[in-house]
mmCIF file of C-alpha atoms in Angstrom:
data_model
loop_
_atom_site.group_PDB
_atom_site.id
_atom_site.type_symbol
_atom_site.label_atom_id
_atom_site.label_comp_id
_atom_site.label_asym_id
_atom_site.label_seq_id
_atom_site.Cartn_x
_atom_site.Cartn_y
_atom_site.Cartn_z
ATOM 1 C CA MET M 1 18.547 -18.669 -5.858
ATOM 2 C CA SER M 2 16.042 -21.493 -6.088
ATOM 3 C CA ALA M 3 13.248 -21.322 -8.630
ATOM 4 C CA CYS M 4 9.959 -19.956 -7.353
ATOM 5 C CA PRO M 5 6.674 -21.854 -7.632
ATOM 6 C CA PRO M 6 3.936 -20.485 -9.900
ATOM 7 C CA ALA M 7 2.243 -17.251 -8.890
ATOM 8 C CA PRO M 8 -1.286 -17.433 -7.429
ATOM 9 C CA PRO M 9 -4.174 -17.252 -9.900
ATOM 10 C CA ARG M 10 -5.690 -13.946 -10.869
ATOM 11 C CA SER M 11 -8.781 -14.655 -8.781
ATOM 12 C CA PHE M 12 -6.726 -13.217 -5.871
ATOM 13 C CA ARG M 13 -7.330 -16.278 -3.739
ATOM 14 C CA ALA M 14 -6.295 -15.036 -0.324
ATOM 15 C CA PRO M 15 -4.148 -16.936 2.140
ATOM 16 C CA SER M 16 -5.108 -17.249 5.757
ATOM 17 C CA ARG M 17 -5.075 -13.669 7.001
ATOM 18 C CA ALA M 18 -4.378 -14.372 10.688
ATOM 19 C CA LEU M 19 -0.879 -12.905 10.860
ATOM 20 C CA ALA M 20 1.324 -12.455 13.867
ATOM 21 C CA ALA M 21 2.526 -8.885 14.356
ATOM 22 C CA PHE M 22 6.190 -8.710 13.449
ATOM 23 C CA GLY M 23 8.489 -5.932 14.581
ATOM 24 C CA VAL M 24 11.383 -4.578 12.577
ATOM 25 C CA GLY M 25 13.337 -7.754 13.126
ATOM 26 C CA GLY M 26 10.393 -9.750 11.800
ATOM 27 C CA LEU M 27 9.955 -12.278 9.051
ATOM 28 C CA LEU M 28 12.285 -11.938 6.071
ATOM 29 C CA LEU M 29 10.850 -13.130 2.778
ATOM 30 C CA SER M 30 12.486 -13.299 -0.609
ATOM 31 C CA GLY M 31 10.187 -12.056 -3.341
ATOM 32 C CA CYS M 32 9.086 -14.258 -6.222
ATOM 33 C CA GLY M 33 6.659 -12.015 -8.060
ATOM 34 C CA GLY M 34 6.713 -10.807 -11.658
ATOM 35 C CA ASP M 35 9.708 -11.615 -13.804
ATOM 36 C CA PRO M 36 12.322 -8.865 -13.441
ATOM 37 C CA ALA M 37 13.467 -6.951 -16.462
ATOM 38 C CA PRO M 38 16.835 -8.089 -17.789
ATOM 39 C CA SER M 39 19.935 -6.294 -16.540
ATOM 40 C CA ASP M 40 20.796 -4.600 -19.816
ATOM 41 C CA GLY M 41 23.080 -1.614 -20.262
ATOM 42 C CA SER M 42 20.567 0.791 -18.730
ATOM 43 C CA GLY M 43 20.191 -1.460 -15.695
ATOM 44 C CA ALA M 44 23.950 -1.705 -15.281
ATOM 45 C CA ALA M 45 24.313 2.065 -15.526
ATOM 46 C CA LEU M 46 21.633 2.628 -12.902
ATOM 47 C CA ARG M 47 23.174 -0.017 -10.641
ATOM 48 C CA GLY M 48 26.362 2.010 -10.697
ATOM 49 C CA LYS M 49 24.455 4.966 -9.246
ATOM 50 C CA LEU M 50 23.116 3.024 -6.254
ATOM 51 C CA PRO M 51 24.416 3.817 -2.765
ATOM 52 C CA ALA M 52 27.601 1.812 -2.244
ATOM 53 C CA SER M 53 26.110 0.008 0.761
ATOM 54 C CA VAL M 54 23.124 -1.268 -1.244
ATOM 55 C CA ARG M 55 25.286 -2.266 -4.188
ATOM 56 C CA ALA M 56 27.670 -4.172 -1.913
ATOM 57 C CA ALA M 57 24.843 -5.973 -0.100
ATOM 58 C CA GLY M 58 23.095 -6.920 -3.345
ATOM 59 C CA VAL M 59 19.769 -6.671 -1.522
ATOM 60 C CA LEU M 60 16.948 -4.174 -1.106
ATOM 61 C CA ARG M 61 15.360 -4.587 2.332
ATOM 62 C CA ILE M 62 11.721 -3.656 1.868
ATOM 63 C CA GLY M 63 9.212 -3.227 4.673
ATOM 64 C CA SER M 64 5.658 -4.328 3.919
ATOM 65 C CA TYR M 65 2.566 -5.333 5.845
ATOM 66 C CA LEU M 66 1.674 -8.487 3.945
ATOM 67 C CA ASN M 67 -1.999 -8.530 4.820
ATOM 68 C CA TYR M 68 -3.698 -6.380 2.173
ATOM 69 C CA VAL M 69 -4.919 -8.411 -0.821
ATOM 70 C CA PRO M 70 -4.281 -7.804 -3.730
ATOM 71 C CA VAL M 71 -1.576 -5.214 -3.030
ATOM 72 C CA ASP M 72 0.523 -6.991 -0.387
ATOM 73 C CA PHE M 73 -0.143 -10.445 1.020
ATOM 74 C CA LYS M 74 1.313 -13.909 1.538
ATOM 75 C CA THR M 75 0.452 -17.074 -0.346
ATOM 76 C CA PRO M 76 -0.477 -20.157 1.707
ATOM 77 C CA ASP M 77 3.170 -21.268 1.587
ATOM 78 C CA GLY M 78 4.332 -17.932 2.983
ATOM 79 C CA ARG M 79 5.645 -16.172 -0.136
ATOM 80 C CA PRO M 80 5.014 -12.448 -0.627
ATOM 81 C CA ALA M 81 2.589 -11.727 -3.462
ATOM 82 C CA GLY M 82 0.623 -8.868 -4.958
ATOM 83 C CA LEU M 83 1.297 -5.588 -6.727
ATOM 84 C CA ASP M 84 4.020 -4.360 -4.385
ATOM 85 C CA PRO M 85 6.079 -7.577 -4.154
ATOM 86 C CA ASP M 86 5.894 -8.072 -7.929
ATOM 87 C CA LEU M 87 6.943 -4.507 -8.662
ATOM 88 C CA ALA M 88 9.671 -4.609 -6.005
ATOM 89 C CA ASP M 89 11.060 -7.809 -7.562
ATOM 90 C CA ALA M 90 11.093 -6.146 -10.972
ATOM 91 C CA LEU M 91 12.816 -3.004 -9.685
ATOM 92 C CA ALA M 92 15.418 -4.989 -7.779
ATOM 93 C CA GLY M 93 15.976 -7.402 -10.668
ATOM 94 C CA TYR M 94 16.548 -4.572 -13.129
ATOM 95 C CA LEU M 95 19.285 -3.264 -10.833
ATOM 96 C CA GLY M 96 20.878 -6.675 -10.325
ATOM 97 C CA LEU M 97 19.634 -6.851 -6.730
ATOM 98 C CA ARG M 98 17.386 -9.172 -4.740
ATOM 99 C CA ALA M 99 14.252 -7.933 -2.992
ATOM 100 C CA GLU M 100 14.000 -9.056 0.637
ATOM 101 C CA PHE M 101 10.742 -8.357 2.428
ATOM 102 C CA VAL M 102 10.412 -7.546 6.119
ATOM 103 C CA ASP M 103 6.859 -8.231 7.244
ATOM 104 C CA MET M 104 5.787 -5.769 9.951
ATOM 105 C CA PRO M 105 2.668 -3.917 11.113
ATOM 106 C CA PHE M 106 1.709 -1.024 8.867
ATOM 107 C CA GLU M 107 2.154 1.616 11.571
ATOM 108 C CA LYS M 108 5.788 0.543 12.099
ATOM 109 C CA LEU M 109 6.802 0.988 8.462
ATOM 110 C CA THR M 110 7.526 4.697 8.282
ATOM 111 C CA PRO M 111 9.425 4.788 11.603
ATOM 112 C CA ALA M 112 11.536 1.880 10.321
ATOM 113 C CA VAL M 113 12.300 3.812 7.119
ATOM 114 C CA ARG M 114 13.275 6.950 9.020
ATOM 115 C CA SER M 115 15.552 4.976 11.364
ATOM 116 C CA LYS M 116 17.121 3.113 8.398
ATOM 117 C CA GLN M 117 16.218 -0.309 9.735
ATOM 118 C CA ILE M 118 14.930 -1.001 6.215
ATOM 119 C CA ASP M 119 15.928 0.578 2.900
ATOM 120 C CA LEU M 120 12.382 1.488 1.927
ATOM 121 C CA ALA M 121 8.738 0.573 2.359
ATOM 122 C CA MET M 122 6.298 -0.636 -0.287
ATOM 123 C CA SER M 123 2.956 -1.322 1.314
ATOM 124 C CA ALA M 124 0.216 0.788 -0.282
ATOM 125 C CA VAL M 125 1.619 3.837 1.507
ATOM 126 C CA ILE M 126 -0.200 6.922 0.222
ATOM 127 C CA ASP M 127 2.092 9.830 -0.641
ATOM 128 C CA THR M 128 0.702 12.966 1.028
ATOM 129 C CA ARG M 129 2.133 16.417 1.644
ATOM 130 C CA GLN M 130 1.857 15.855 5.398
ATOM 131 C CA ARG M 131 3.904 12.671 5.195
ATOM 132 C CA GLN M 132 6.475 14.430 3.010
ATOM 133 C CA THR M 133 6.858 17.316 5.439
ATOM 134 C CA GLY M 134 6.315 15.387 8.673
ATOM 135 C CA THR M 135 3.511 17.682 9.823
ATOM 136 C CA ASP M 136 0.162 17.147 11.524
ATOM 137 C CA ASP M 137 -3.244 18.565 10.599
ATOM 138 C CA ASP M 138 -2.313 21.867 12.240
ATOM 139 C CA GLY M 139 0.948 22.189 10.324
ATOM 140 C CA ARG M 140 3.143 21.360 13.325
ATOM 141 C CA ARG M 141 6.349 19.459 12.587
ATOM 142 C CA ILE M 142 6.179 16.044 14.257
ATOM 143 C CA ASP M 143 8.915 14.090 12.407
ATOM 144 C CA PRO M 144 11.585 14.619 9.698
ATOM 145 C CA GLY M 145 9.238 13.636 6.878
ATOM 146 C CA LEU M 146 9.702 11.156 4.041
ATOM 147 C CA ASP M 147 10.341 11.005 0.307
ATOM 148 C CA PHE M 148 8.177 9.084 -2.147
ATOM 149 C CA VAL M 149 8.482 7.672 -5.647
ATOM 150 C CA ASP M 150 4.879 7.479 -6.853
ATOM 151 C CA TYR M 151 4.028 4.307 -8.783
ATOM 152 C CA PHE M 152 0.248 3.799 -8.703
ATOM 153 C CA THR M 153 -2.848 6.000 -8.459
ATOM 154 C CA SER M 154 -5.374 4.818 -5.927
ATOM 155 C CA GLY M 155 -8.265 6.269 -3.970
ATOM 156 C CA THR M 156 -10.297 5.588 -0.867
ATOM 157 C CA SER M 157 -13.630 3.804 -1.252
ATOM 158 C CA ILE M 158 -16.356 3.168 1.304
ATOM 159 C CA VAL M 159 -17.279 -0.503 1.805
ATOM 160 C CA VAL M 160 -20.632 -1.462 3.339
ATOM 161 C CA ARG M 161 -22.690 -4.607 3.763
ATOM 162 C CA THR M 162 -24.548 -5.726 0.660
ATOM 163 C CA GLY M 163 -27.777 -3.787 0.355
ATOM 164 C CA ASN M 164 -26.247 -0.808 2.183
ATOM 165 C CA PRO M 165 -28.765 -0.987 5.069
ATOM 166 C CA ALA M 166 -27.624 2.330 6.598
ATOM 167 C CA GLY M 167 -27.855 4.199 3.277
ATOM 168 C CA ILE M 168 -24.217 5.337 3.278
ATOM 169 C CA ASN M 169 -23.199 7.286 0.167
ATOM 170 C CA MET M 170 -20.698 9.977 1.248
ATOM 171 C CA LEU M 171 -18.507 10.930 4.191
ATOM 172 C CA ASP M 172 -21.158 13.040 5.936
ATOM 173 C CA SER M 173 -23.612 10.123 5.836
ATOM 174 C CA LEU M 174 -21.216 8.309 8.179
ATOM 175 C CA CYS M 175 -22.083 10.794 10.930
ATOM 176 C CA GLY M 176 -23.993 9.230 13.799
ATOM 177 C CA HIS M 177 -22.572 5.783 13.001
ATOM 178 C CA THR M 178 -19.536 3.603 13.743
ATOM 179 C CA VAL M 179 -16.803 3.208 11.130
ATOM 180 C CA ALA M 180 -13.986 0.627 11.164
ATOM 181 C CA VAL M 181 -10.540 1.259 9.642
ATOM 182 C CA GLN M 182 -7.022 -0.147 9.806
ATOM 183 C CA LEU M 183 -4.664 1.446 12.319
ATOM 184 C CA GLY M 184 -2.054 3.863 10.989
ATOM 185 C CA THR M 185 -3.590 4.320 7.541
ATOM 186 C CA LEU M 186 -4.597 7.388 5.581
ATOM 187 C CA GLN M 187 -8.179 6.225 6.078
ATOM 188 C CA GLU M 188 -7.760 6.423 9.853
ATOM 189 C CA ALA M 189 -6.476 10.001 9.544
ATOM 190 C CA MET M 190 -9.350 10.863 7.186
ATOM 191 C CA MET M 191 -11.911 9.527 9.651
ATOM 192 C CA GLY M 192 -10.196 11.380 12.488
ATOM 193 C CA ARG M 193 -10.950 14.605 10.628
ATOM 194 C CA GLN M 194 -14.463 13.403 9.855
ATOM 195 C CA THR M 195 -15.211 12.891 13.570
ATOM 196 C CA VAL M 196 -14.625 16.621 14.028
ATOM 197 C CA ALA M 197 -16.972 17.445 11.142
ATOM 198 C CA CYS M 198 -19.635 15.090 12.478
ATOM 199 C CA ALA M 199 -19.374 16.572 15.975
ATOM 200 C CA LYS M 200 -20.126 20.014 14.509
ATOM 201 C CA LEU M 201 -23.253 18.518 12.923
ATOM 202 C CA GLY M 202 -24.334 17.129 16.298
ATOM 203 C CA LYS M 203 -24.009 13.546 15.030
ATOM 204 C CA PRO M 204 -20.950 11.975 16.686
ATOM 205 C CA LEU M 205 -19.013 9.427 14.646
ATOM 206 C CA GLN M 206 -17.461 6.480 16.480
ATOM 207 C CA LEU M 207 -14.146 5.383 14.994
ATOM 208 C CA HIS M 208 -12.797 1.873 15.537
ATOM 209 C CA SER M 209 -9.096 1.619 14.584
ATOM 210 C CA LEU M 210 -8.117 -2.038 14.292
ATOM 211 C CA THR M 211 -4.857 -3.901 13.753
ATOM 212 C CA ASN M 212 -5.630 -5.075 10.231
ATOM 213 C CA ASP M 213 -8.141 -4.714 7.452
ATOM 214 C CA ASP M 214 -9.739 -8.122 8.044
ATOM 215 C CA GLN M 215 -10.698 -7.085 11.573
ATOM 216 C CA ALA M 216 -12.226 -3.863 10.262
ATOM 217 C CA LEU M 217 -14.114 -5.739 7.548
ATOM 218 C CA ALA M 218 -15.417 -8.231 10.111
ATOM 219 C CA GLU M 219 -17.016 -5.377 12.047
ATOM 220 C CA VAL M 220 -18.772 -4.240 8.879
ATOM 221 C CA GLY M 221 -19.915 -7.795 8.225
ATOM 222 C CA ASN M 222 -21.376 -8.330 11.691
ATOM 223 C CA GLY M 223 -22.992 -4.907 11.883
ATOM 224 C CA THR M 224 -20.754 -3.449 14.603
ATOM 225 C CA ALA M 225 -19.699 -0.808 12.055
ATOM 226 C CA VAL M 226 -21.819 0.500 9.182
ATOM 227 C CA ALA M 227 -18.813 0.954 6.897
ATOM 228 C CA GLY M 228 -15.113 0.497 6.391
ATOM 229 C CA LEU M 229 -12.712 2.456 4.219
ATOM 230 C CA ASN M 230 -10.194 0.823 1.865
ATOM 231 C CA ASP M 231 -7.799 1.725 -0.899
ATOM 232 C CA TYR M 232 -9.635 1.097 -4.163
ATOM 233 C CA PRO M 233 -7.810 -2.131 -5.222
ATOM 234 C CA VAL M 234 -8.528 -3.692 -1.830
ATOM 235 C CA ALA M 235 -12.117 -2.435 -1.844
ATOM 236 C CA VAL M 236 -12.655 -4.082 -5.233
ATOM 237 C CA TYR M 237 -11.235 -7.346 -3.906
ATOM 238 C CA ASN M 238 -13.403 -7.195 -0.781
ATOM 239 C CA THR M 239 -16.562 -6.671 -2.839
ATOM 240 C CA THR M 240 -15.926 -9.051 -5.751
ATOM 241 C CA ALA M 241 -13.735 -11.975 -4.640
ATOM 242 C CA PRO M 242 -15.501 -15.321 -4.154
ATOM 243 C CA GLU M 243 -13.833 -15.588 -0.739
ATOM 244 C CA ARG M 244 -15.925 -12.644 0.475
ATOM 245 C CA GLY M 245 -19.177 -14.432 -0.336
ATOM 246 C CA GLY M 246 -20.937 -11.414 -1.808
ATOM 247 C CA ARG M 247 -21.328 -9.870 1.649
ATOM 248 C CA PHE M 248 -20.011 -6.401 0.786
ATOM 249 C CA GLN M 249 -20.477 -3.646 -1.783
ATOM 250 C CA LEU M 250 -19.019 -0.256 -2.667
ATOM 251 C CA THR M 251 -21.034 2.915 -2.144
ATOM 252 C CA ASN M 252 -21.561 4.364 -5.614
ATOM 253 C CA GLY M 253 -18.129 3.056 -6.662
ATOM 254 C CA HIS M 254 -16.600 6.521 -6.288
ATOM 255 C CA PHE M 255 -13.428 7.623 -4.548
ATOM 256 C CA VAL M 256 -13.900 9.828 -1.498
ATOM 257 C CA GLN M 257 -10.234 10.803 -1.747
ATOM 258 C CA SER M 258 -7.523 9.905 -4.246
ATOM 259 C CA GLY M 259 -3.769 9.771 -3.967
ATOM 260 C CA PRO M 260 -0.695 7.916 -5.234
ATOM 261 C CA TYR M 261 1.019 4.918 -3.685
ATOM 262 C CA GLY M 262 4.646 5.830 -3.093
ATOM 263 C CA ILE M 263 7.856 3.872 -2.579
ATOM 264 C CA THR M 264 8.740 5.308 0.823
ATOM 265 C CA LEU M 265 12.282 6.407 1.680
ATOM 266 C CA SER M 266 14.037 8.559 4.270
ATOM 267 C CA LYS M 267 14.713 12.176 3.361
ATOM 268 C CA ASP M 268 18.479 11.667 3.273
ATOM 269 C CA ASN M 269 18.312 8.680 0.908
ATOM 270 C CA THR M 270 17.971 10.748 -2.267
ATOM 271 C CA GLN M 271 20.522 8.643 -4.148
ATOM 272 C CA LEU M 272 18.418 5.487 -3.855
ATOM 273 C CA ARG M 273 15.224 7.489 -4.428
ATOM 274 C CA ASP M 274 16.447 8.863 -7.740
ATOM 275 C CA VAL M 275 17.727 5.484 -8.965
ATOM 276 C CA LEU M 276 14.378 3.858 -8.181
ATOM 277 C CA ALA M 277 12.496 6.632 -9.988
ATOM 278 C CA ARG M 278 14.601 6.167 -13.109
ATOM 279 C CA THR M 279 14.273 2.387 -12.868
ATOM 280 C CA LEU M 280 10.494 2.630 -12.591
ATOM 281 C CA ASP M 281 10.485 4.736 -15.752
ATOM 282 C CA GLN M 282 12.427 1.985 -17.531
ATOM 283 C CA LEU M 283 9.932 -0.669 -16.386
ATOM 284 C CA ILE M 284 7.056 1.483 -17.617
ATOM 285 C CA ARG M 285 8.726 1.902 -21.014
ATOM 286 C CA ASN M 286 9.655 -1.757 -21.502
ATOM 287 C CA GLY M 287 6.175 -3.083 -20.591
ATOM 288 C CA THR M 288 7.098 -4.857 -17.346
ATOM 289 C CA TYR M 289 5.023 -2.436 -15.272
ATOM 290 C CA ASP M 290 1.930 -2.920 -17.428
ATOM 291 C CA LYS M 291 2.220 -6.707 -17.200
ATOM 292 C CA ILE M 292 2.261 -6.539 -13.400
ATOM 293 C CA LEU M 293 -0.836 -4.326 -13.212
ATOM 294 C CA THR M 294 -2.625 -6.494 -15.767
ATOM 295 C CA LYS M 295 -1.832 -9.602 -13.725
ATOM 296 C CA TRP M 296 -3.607 -8.112 -10.710
ATOM 297 C CA ASN M 297 -6.438 -6.543 -12.760
ATOM 298 C CA ILE M 298 -5.670 -2.993 -11.571
ATOM 299 C CA ARG M 299 -4.550 -1.251 -14.774
ATOM 300 C CA PRO M 300 -6.863 1.761 -14.210
ATOM 301 C CA GLY M 301 -4.404 2.915 -11.537
ATOM 302 C CA ALA M 302 -1.378 2.942 -13.856
ATOM 303 C CA VAL M 303 0.931 5.957 -13.925
ATOM 304 C CA SER M 304 2.664 7.104 -17.107
ATOM 305 C CA SER M 305 5.953 7.995 -15.407
ATOM 306 C CA ALA M 306 7.611 8.010 -12.003
ATOM 307 C CA ILE M 307 6.959 11.161 -9.968
ATOM 308 C CA VAL M 308 8.857 12.120 -6.816
ATOM 309 C CA ASN M 309 6.712 13.547 -4.001
ATOM 310 C CA GLY M 310 3.636 14.100 -6.147
ATOM 311 C CA GLY M 311 1.110 13.638 -3.333
ATOM 312 C CA LEU M 312 -1.024 16.512 -2.085
#
């Protein structure tokens, strides 16, 4: 495999974010993130426990929506970068595999996992009990559910224009306004529930669900929406990166809901799930995990060990 060029600087300089929407057969990208841990005896032993099909292929096919700086994105030359690609490279490298990324819209990721068109997804997918059990807000079963290996603790933050002209500080203060979110995300589901709460208060909330986070942020910037909701690492980027021009701020800097990012697998792929959990533990112990989080300036979200299906 050819040597990879240097990683992007820690300023999180974003590539052009105008991405075409790829389906499951979309763009395949080989990861070149953080240096993988060496394949020592522990790595060799864990490799032996992989599903035979994965071991024979020598590749982990990983679905990701590469449009979410600094968690998942593409550099100007098209390479995957961010927390998830770096960690996926390290996990695959420890097992003697290569990480291959399939770039697709966020809302297509979990169906692709369930149908086994990819081995797993790593794309800031929040592990929740509903996603584990495949149920809706009323407890009805709507799909077979998913398994997760939790690797990072995040939370949802509210992003507004600098100066916070609408005085947004909590979920109920969004009532009577328009909010922009990315389609298929936990934030969209959260705001779906909030529309019901706002209706009971007699202050209808208008929800705009858009293809990607940049479109949602643009609505906040031009005043179409009073706020957008992001995972905390992305909210920090959107409010501090020079590329954003100081146009946005967080409301109070507090999470309105927290939850873990999870490596996302089908329910019947427990063999791969358990190997990845044990491999993540090895990367945490040998310092590789900490180096990756430090690189992206998101160490506050570190976990101390891998947890399977820890979301609530």
